[in-house]
Coordinates of C-alpha atoms in Angstrom, one line a residue:
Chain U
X603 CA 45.6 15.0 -8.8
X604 CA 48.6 13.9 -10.9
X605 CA 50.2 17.5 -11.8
X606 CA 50.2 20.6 -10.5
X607 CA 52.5 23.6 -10.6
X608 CA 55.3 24.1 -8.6
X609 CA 55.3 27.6 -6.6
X610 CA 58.2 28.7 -8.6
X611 CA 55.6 28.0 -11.4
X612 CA 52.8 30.0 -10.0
X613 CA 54.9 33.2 -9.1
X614 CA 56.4 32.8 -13.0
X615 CA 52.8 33.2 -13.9
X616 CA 52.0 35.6 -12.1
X617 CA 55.2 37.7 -13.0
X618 CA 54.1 37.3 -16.9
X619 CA 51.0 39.9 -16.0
X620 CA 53.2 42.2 -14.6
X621 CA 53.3 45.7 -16.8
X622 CA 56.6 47.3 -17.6
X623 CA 57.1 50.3 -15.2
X624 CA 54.4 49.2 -12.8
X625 CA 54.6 49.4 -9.5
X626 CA 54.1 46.6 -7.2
X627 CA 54.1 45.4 -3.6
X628 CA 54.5 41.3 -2.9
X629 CA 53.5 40.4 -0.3
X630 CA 56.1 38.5 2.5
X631 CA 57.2 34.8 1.6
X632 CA 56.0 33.2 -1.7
X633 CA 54.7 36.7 -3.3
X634 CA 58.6 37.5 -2.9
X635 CA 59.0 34.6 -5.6
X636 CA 57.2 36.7 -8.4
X637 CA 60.4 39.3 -8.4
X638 CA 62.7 36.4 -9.8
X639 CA 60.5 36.2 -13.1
X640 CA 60.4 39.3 -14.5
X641 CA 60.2 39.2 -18.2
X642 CA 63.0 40.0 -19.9
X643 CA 62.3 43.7 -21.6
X644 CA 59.9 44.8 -18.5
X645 CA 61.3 46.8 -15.7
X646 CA 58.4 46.5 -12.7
X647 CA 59.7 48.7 -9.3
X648 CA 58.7 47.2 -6.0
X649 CA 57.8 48.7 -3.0
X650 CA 58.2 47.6 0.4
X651 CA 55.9 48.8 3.6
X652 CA 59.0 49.1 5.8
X653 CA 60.2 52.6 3.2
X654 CA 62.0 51.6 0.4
X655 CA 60.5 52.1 -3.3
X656 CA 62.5 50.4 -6.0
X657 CA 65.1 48.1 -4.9
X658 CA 67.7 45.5 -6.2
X659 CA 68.0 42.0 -5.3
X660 CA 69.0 40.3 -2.0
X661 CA 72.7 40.8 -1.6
X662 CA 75.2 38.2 -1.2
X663 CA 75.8 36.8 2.3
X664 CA 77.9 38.1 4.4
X665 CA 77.7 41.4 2.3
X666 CA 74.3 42.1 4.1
X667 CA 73.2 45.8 5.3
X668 CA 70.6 45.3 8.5
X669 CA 69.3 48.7 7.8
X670 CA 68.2 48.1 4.5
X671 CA 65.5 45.4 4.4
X672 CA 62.2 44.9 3.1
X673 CA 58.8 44.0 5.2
X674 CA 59.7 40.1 5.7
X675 CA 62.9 41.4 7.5
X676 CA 65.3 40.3 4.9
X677 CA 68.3 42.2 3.3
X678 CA 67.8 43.8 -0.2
X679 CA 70.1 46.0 -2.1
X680 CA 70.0 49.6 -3.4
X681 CA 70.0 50.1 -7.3
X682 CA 69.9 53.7 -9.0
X683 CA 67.1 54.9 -8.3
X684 CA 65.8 53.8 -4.9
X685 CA 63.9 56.1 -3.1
X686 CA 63.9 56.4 1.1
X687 CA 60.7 57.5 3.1
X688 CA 58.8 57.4 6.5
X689 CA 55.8 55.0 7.2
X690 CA 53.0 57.5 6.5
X691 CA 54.5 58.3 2.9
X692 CA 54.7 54.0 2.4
X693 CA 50.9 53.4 3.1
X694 CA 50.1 56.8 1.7
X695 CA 51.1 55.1 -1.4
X696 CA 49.1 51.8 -0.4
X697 CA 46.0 53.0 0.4
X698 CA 46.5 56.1 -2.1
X699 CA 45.8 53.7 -5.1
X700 CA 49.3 54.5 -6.2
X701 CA 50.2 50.7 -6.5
X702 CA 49.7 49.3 -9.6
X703 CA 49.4 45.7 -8.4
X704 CA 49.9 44.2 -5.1
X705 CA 50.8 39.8 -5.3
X706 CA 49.6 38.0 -1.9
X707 CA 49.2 34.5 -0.5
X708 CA 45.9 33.2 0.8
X709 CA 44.3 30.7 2.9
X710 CA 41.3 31.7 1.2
X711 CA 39.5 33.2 -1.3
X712 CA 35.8 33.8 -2.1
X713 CA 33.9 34.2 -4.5
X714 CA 33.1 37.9 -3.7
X715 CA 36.7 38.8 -3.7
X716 CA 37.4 38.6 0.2
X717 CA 40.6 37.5 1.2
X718 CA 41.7 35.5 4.6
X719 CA 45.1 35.8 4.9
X720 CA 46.0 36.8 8.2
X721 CA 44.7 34.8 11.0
X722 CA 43.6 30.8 11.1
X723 CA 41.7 31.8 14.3
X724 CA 42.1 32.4 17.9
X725 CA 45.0 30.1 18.6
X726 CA 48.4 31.7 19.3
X727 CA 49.6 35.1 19.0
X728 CA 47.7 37.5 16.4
X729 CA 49.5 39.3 14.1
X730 CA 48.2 41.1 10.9
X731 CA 51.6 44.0 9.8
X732 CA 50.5 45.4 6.1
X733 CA 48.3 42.9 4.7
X734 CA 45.1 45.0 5.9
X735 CA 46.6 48.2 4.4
X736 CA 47.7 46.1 1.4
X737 CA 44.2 44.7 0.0
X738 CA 42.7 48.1 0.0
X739 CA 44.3 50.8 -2.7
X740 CA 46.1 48.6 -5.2
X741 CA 44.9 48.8 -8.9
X742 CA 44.7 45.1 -8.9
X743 CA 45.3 42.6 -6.1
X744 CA 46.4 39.5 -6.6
X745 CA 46.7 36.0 -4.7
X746 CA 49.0 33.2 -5.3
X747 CA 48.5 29.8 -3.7
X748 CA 47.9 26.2 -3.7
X749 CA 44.6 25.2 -5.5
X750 CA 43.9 23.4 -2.4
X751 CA 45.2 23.2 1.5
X752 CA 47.5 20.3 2.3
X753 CA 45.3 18.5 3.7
X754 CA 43.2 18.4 0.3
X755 CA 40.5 21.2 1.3
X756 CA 39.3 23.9 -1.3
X757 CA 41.5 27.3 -1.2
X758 CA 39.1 29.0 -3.4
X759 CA 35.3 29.4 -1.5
X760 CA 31.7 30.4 -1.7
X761 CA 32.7 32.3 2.1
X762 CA 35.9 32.6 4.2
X763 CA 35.8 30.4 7.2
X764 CA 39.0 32.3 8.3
X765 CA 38.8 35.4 10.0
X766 CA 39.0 38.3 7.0
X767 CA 41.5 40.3 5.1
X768 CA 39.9 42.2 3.3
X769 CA 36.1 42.4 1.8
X770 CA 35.6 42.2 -1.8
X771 CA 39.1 43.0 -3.0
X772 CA 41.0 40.6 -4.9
X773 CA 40.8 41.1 -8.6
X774 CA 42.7 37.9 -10.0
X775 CA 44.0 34.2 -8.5
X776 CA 46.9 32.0 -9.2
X777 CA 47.1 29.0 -8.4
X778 CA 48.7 25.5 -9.0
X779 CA 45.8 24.6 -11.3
X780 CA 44.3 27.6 -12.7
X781 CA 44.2 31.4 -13.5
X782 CA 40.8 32.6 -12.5
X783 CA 39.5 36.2 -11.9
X784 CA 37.0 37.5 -9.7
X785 CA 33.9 39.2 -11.8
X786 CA 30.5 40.7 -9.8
X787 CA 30.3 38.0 -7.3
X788 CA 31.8 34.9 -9.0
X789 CA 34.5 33.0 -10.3
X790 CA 35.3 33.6 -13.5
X791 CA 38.0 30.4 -15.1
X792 CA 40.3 31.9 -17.2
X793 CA 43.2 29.1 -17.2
X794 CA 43.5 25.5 -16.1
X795 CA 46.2 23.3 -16.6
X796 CA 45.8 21.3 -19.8
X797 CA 46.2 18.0 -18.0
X798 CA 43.1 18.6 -15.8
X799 CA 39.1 18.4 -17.0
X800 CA 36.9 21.3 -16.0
X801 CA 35.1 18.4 -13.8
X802 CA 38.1 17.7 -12.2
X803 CA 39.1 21.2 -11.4
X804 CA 35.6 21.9 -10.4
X805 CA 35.5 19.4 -7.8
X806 CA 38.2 20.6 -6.1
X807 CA 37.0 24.2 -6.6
X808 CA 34.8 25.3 -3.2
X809 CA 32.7 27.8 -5.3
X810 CA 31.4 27.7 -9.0
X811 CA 34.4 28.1 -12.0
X812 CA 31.9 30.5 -14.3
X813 CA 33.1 30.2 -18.1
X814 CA 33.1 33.3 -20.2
X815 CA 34.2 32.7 -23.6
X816 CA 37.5 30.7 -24.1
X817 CA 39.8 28.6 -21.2
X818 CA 43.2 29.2 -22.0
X819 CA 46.1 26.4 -21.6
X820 CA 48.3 27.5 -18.4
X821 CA 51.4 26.7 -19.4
X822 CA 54.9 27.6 -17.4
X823 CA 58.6 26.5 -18.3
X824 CA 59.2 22.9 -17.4
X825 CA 62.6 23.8 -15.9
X826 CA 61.2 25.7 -13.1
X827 CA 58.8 22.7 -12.2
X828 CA 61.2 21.3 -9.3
X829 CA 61.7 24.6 -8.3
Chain Y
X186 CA 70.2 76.2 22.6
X187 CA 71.6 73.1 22.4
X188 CA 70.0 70.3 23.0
X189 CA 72.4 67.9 23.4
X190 CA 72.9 65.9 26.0
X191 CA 76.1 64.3 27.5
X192 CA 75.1 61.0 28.9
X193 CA 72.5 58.0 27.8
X194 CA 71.4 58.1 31.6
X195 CA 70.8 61.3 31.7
X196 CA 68.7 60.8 28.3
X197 CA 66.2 58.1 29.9
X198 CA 66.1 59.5 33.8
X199 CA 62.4 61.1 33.4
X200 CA 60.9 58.0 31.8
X201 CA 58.4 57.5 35.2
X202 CA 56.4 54.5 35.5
X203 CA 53.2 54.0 33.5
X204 CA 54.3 56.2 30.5
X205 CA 53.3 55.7 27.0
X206 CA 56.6 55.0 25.2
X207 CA 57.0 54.8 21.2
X208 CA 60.7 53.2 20.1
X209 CA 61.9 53.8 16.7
X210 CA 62.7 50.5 14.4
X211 CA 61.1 47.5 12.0
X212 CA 62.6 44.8 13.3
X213 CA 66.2 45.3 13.9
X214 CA 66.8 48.7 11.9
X215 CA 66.4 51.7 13.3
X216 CA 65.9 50.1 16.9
X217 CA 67.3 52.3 19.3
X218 CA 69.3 49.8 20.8
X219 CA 71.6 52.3 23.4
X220 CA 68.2 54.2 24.2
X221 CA 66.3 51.1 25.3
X222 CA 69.2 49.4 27.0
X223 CA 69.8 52.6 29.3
X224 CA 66.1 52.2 29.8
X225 CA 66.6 48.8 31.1
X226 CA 69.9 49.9 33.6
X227 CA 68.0 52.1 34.9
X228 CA 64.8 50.1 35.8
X229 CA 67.4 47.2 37.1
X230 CA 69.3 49.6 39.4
X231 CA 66.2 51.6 40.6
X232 CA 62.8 49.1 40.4
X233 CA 61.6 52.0 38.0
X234 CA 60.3 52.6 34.9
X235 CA 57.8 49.7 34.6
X236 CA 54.3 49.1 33.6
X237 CA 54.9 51.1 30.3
X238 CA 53.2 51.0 26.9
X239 CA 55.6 50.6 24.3
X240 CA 54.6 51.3 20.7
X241 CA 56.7 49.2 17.9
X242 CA 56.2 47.6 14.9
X243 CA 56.6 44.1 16.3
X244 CA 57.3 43.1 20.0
X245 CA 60.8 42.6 20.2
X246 CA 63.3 39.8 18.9
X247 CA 65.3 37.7 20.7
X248 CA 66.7 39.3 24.2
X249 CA 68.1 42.3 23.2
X250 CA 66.1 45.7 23.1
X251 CA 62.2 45.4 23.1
X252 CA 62.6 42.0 24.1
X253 CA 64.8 42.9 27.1
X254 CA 62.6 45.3 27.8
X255 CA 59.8 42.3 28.1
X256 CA 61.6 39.9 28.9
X257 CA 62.5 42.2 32.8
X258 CA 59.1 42.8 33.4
X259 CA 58.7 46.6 32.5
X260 CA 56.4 46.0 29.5
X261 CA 52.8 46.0 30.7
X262 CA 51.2 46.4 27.2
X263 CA 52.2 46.3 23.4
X264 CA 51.0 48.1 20.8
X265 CA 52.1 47.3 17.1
X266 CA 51.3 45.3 13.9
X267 CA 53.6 42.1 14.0
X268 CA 54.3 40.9 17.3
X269 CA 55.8 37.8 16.0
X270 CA 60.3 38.0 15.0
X271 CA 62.6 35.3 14.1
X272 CA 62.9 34.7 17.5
X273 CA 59.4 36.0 19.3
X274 CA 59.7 33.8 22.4
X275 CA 60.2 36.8 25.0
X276 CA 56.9 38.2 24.1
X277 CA 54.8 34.6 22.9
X278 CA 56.0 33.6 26.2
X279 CA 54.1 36.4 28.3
X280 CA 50.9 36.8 26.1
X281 CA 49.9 33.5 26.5
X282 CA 50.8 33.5 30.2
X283 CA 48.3 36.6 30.3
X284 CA 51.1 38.7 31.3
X285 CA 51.4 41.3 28.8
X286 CA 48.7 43.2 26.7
X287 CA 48.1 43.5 23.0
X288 CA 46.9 46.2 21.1
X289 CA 46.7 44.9 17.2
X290 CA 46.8 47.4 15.0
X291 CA 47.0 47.3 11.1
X292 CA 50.6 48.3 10.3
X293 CA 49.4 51.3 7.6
X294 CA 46.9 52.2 10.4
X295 CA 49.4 52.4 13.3
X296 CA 51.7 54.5 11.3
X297 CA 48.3 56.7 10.4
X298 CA 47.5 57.1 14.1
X299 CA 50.8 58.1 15.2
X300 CA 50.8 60.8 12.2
X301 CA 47.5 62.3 13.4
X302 CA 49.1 62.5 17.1
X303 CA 51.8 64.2 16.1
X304 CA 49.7 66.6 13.7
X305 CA 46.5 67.2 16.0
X306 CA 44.1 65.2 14.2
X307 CA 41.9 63.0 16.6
X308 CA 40.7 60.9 14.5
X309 CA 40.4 59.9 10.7
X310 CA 38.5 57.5 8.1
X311 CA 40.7 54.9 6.6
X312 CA 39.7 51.6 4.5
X313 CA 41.9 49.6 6.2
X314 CA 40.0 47.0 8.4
X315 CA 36.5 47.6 6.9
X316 CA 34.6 44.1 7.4
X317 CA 37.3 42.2 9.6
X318 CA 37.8 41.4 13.2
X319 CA 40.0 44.3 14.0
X320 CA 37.4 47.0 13.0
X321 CA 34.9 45.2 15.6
X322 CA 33.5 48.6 17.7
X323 CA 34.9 51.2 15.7
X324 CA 32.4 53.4 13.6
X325 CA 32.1 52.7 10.5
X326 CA 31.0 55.8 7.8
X327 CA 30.5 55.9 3.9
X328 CA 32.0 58.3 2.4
X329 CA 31.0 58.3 -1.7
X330 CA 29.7 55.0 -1.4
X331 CA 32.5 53.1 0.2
X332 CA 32.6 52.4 3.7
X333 CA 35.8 53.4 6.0
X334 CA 36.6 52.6 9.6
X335 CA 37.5 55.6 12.0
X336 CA 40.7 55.3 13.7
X337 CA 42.0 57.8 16.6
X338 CA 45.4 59.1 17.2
X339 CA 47.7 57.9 19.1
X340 CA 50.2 59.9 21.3
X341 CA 53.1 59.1 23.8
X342 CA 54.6 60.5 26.6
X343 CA 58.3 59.7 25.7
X344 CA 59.5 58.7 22.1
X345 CA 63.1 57.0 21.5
X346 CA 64.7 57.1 18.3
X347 CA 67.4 56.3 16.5
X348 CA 69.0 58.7 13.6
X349 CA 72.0 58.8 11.2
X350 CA 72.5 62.6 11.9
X351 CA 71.3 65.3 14.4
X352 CA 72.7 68.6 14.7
X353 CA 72.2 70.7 18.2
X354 CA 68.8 72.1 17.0
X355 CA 67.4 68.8 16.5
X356 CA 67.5 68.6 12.9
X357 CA 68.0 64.7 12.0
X358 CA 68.7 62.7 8.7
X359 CA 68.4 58.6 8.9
X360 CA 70.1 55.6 7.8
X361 CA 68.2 54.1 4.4
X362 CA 65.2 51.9 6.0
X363 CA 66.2 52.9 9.5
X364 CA 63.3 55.6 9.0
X365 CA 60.0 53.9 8.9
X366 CA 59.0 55.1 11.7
X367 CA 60.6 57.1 13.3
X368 CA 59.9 61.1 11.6
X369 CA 56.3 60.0 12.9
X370 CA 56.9 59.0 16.6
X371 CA 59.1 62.5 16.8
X372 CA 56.0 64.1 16.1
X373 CA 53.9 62.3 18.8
X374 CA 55.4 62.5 21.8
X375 CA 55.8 64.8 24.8
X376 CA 59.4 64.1 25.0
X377 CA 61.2 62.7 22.2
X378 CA 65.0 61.6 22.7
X379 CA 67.1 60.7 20.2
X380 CA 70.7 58.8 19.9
X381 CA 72.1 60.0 16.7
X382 CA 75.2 58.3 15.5
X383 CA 76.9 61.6 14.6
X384 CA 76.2 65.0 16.5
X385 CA 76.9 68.2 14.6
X386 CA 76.7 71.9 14.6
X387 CA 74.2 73.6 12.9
X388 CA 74.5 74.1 9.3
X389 CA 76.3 71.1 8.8
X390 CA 73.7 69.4 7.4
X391 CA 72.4 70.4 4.8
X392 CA 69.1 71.9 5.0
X393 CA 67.4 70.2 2.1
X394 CA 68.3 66.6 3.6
X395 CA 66.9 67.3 6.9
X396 CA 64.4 64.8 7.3
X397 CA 62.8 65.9 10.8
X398 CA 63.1 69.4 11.9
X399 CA 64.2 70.3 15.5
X400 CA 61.0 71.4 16.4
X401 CA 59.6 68.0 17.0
X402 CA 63.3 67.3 18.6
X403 CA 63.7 67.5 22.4
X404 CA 67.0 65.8 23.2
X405 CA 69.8 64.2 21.3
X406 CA 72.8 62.0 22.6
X407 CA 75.4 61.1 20.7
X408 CA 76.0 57.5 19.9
X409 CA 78.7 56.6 17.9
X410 CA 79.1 53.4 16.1
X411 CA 76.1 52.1 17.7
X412 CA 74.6 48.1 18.0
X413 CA 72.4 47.0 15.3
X414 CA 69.3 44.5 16.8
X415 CA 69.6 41.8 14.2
X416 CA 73.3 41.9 14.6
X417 CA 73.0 41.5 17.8
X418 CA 70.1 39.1 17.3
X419 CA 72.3 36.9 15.2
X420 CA 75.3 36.7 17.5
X421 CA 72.6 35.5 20.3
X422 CA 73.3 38.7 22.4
X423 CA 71.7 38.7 25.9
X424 CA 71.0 42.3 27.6
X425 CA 71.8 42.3 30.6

């Protein structure tokens, strides 16, 4: 593979989908990225599991609050309009289908939608927070991630190896290659980066990319390559 | 009535080994930091409480609250979402030794069970789960064509919290996302217990603001400027 995005790439692209007013849970680590792309005009409010709906940015260091983070455990900022509440009221509005679109990360995806994101098996200590809750009530749920694993293996499946999610509920993917959506079953390629053939993207694809009607270029902002 | 007490021993003496406890707090805020650490005082003065439940969010950070807890040997099992912390090693430690148990519980769904405890609903139907390993022997039911897991409630014996404001009737308000939890564990518990940063008389807060209501109050303590975990946490504070 000679070119791929950068994460700071994928989480642009991702952002660019992202309806003014909606609201929107990302998930901890990368997801967090998408927040930085907003595009300019579009106002999205996040939500975080932990009881805070509509947020600013991380503050400054040293000008830190400990009692107001978000889900990863890091300090964000209050901004007119924030809204406190209890644990119930935050996955009432998960599971309540109140979220417009929730952004995770993946070790896998299938082709029917399921989602392995939790667990890489029994090794270790398990632990699973929101993500469970967070697959399940969303409008749309989305996944960034590599194309493939570092060591070279598909990311997008036929079936999850890894222990599940979620079954059946990712809508969309993003990845370092490709945009491609989940439709009845298959994978539907949306996307690609213009640089790479259908073949080539194919074979590092573990499932079939279906084609419906025209591949769009996926093209991000150079300057946020090295990012 | 007032239920206010005067000292933080008196507020954890009837604790007794066994017990169910839930603790207040995602990660560092809203951890009851004074609560918990006059929990562990008393358990290195006396032997006693140990071989408790504790039910959290995660399992503790470093060595200060949960993690002290742990980390002195009064924990016998855990129940939460995300046992894992910036610095997890108290509990990692004991789990794989076999030393402590784990209950796993979806976050959403642990914050669902402790609702129904607290509101006298056994059990309930959530999608949360459906298809994975941690709905493995729970029933599964469609309800218009979509299958949900059933989940049961989950009650305590003793709940320690941590609020902005209490007033002698029990009325509390919290700290921004020093919450989460916390309304929910007050309604779950036998005996909940709370250290409130400012104690006032009733009808100083203002009744609109009152985010639990006394009724669901047993005790409060004042604690006045108290710790925060993950400053605590990032200062490499040890209790004892």
């Amino acid at each position: 593979m000679t070119q791929k995005l950068s994460n700071a790439q994928i989480a642009w692209r991702a952002a660019q989908d992202i309806e003014d007013g909606a609201y929107v849970n990302l998930g901890i680590g990368f997801p967090e990225m998408v927040a930085r792309f907003q595009p300019e005009g579009r106002e999205a409010i996040f939500h975080t599991e932990n009881g805070v709906l509509g947020f600013g940015r991380a503050p400054e260091p040293g000008q830190e609050d400990w009692d107001l983070i978000n889900a990863g455990k890091k300090a964000i900022t209050l901004k007119p309009g924030t809204a406190f509440f209890h644990h119930a009221d935050s996955f009432a509005m998960v599971r309540g289908g109140h979220l417009d679109v929730a952004i995770l990360g993946a070790y896998q995806v299938a082709e029917t939608g399921d989602l392995a994101n939790w667990s890489t098996g029994p090794k270790g200590v398990p632990a699973v927070g929101g993500a469970m809750d967070l697959v399940h009530g969303a409008k749309r749920v989305a996944v960034i991630t590599d194309h493939v694993t570092k060591k070279g293996q598909p990311k997008l499946v036929e079936a999850c190896t890894f222990p599940l999610t979620g079954v059946g509920c990712v809508t969309r993917v993003y990845t370092s290659l490709a945009v491609v959506d989940v439709v009845d079953g298959r994978f539907v390629l949306r996307e690609k980066l213009p640089a790479i053939s259908m073949e080539e993207l194919q074979a590092v694809t573990g499932a079939t990319l279906h084609v419906e009607g025209e591949v769009g270029d996926l093209i991000c902002p150079e300057e946020l390559a090295d990012a | 009535m007032d239920k206010r007490l005067s000292s933080l021993t008196e507020a954890v003496a009837d604790i007794q080994d066994g017990a169910t406890v839930m603790i207040g707090g995602f990660g560092g805020s809203g951890a009851p930091i004074e609560l918990i650490h006059a929990l562990i005082d008393r358990f290195l003065e006396t032997g006693s409480p140990k071989g408790l439940t504790v039910i959290n969010n995660n399992a503790g950070n470093g060595h200060v609250g949960i993690a002290a807890m742990i980390e002195q040997g009064m924990v016998k099992k855990m129940i939460c979402s995300f046992p894992r912390s910036a610095d997890p090693t108290v509990f990692t430690e004991r789990y794989l030794a076999g030393e402590i148990e784990l209950e796993l519980v979806p976050q959403g769904t642990l914050a669902e069970r402790i609702r129904a405890g607290g509101a006298g609903i056994p059990g309930f139907f959530t999608p949360t789960s459906v298809g994975t390993d941690l709905a493995e022997g729970k029933p599964v039911q469609q309800f218009d064509g979509r299958d949900y897991v059933m989940e049961r409630w989950l009650k305590a014996d003793h709940a320690l919290i941590k609020a902005e404001q209490g007033d002698a009737l029990g009325n509390l308000t919290y700290r921004m996302a020093a919450r989460n939890f916390s309304p929910l564990m007050a309604t779950a518990a036998e005996k909940v217990v709370v250290q409130v940063t400012k104690a006032v008389e009733p009808g100083e807060i203002d009744p609109e603001v009152i985010v639990t209501p006394g009724i669901f109050v047993d005790a409060i303590i004042e604690v006045a400027n108290p710790a925060q975990e993950e400053e605590l946490n990032r200062a490499g504070a040890h209790h004892p």
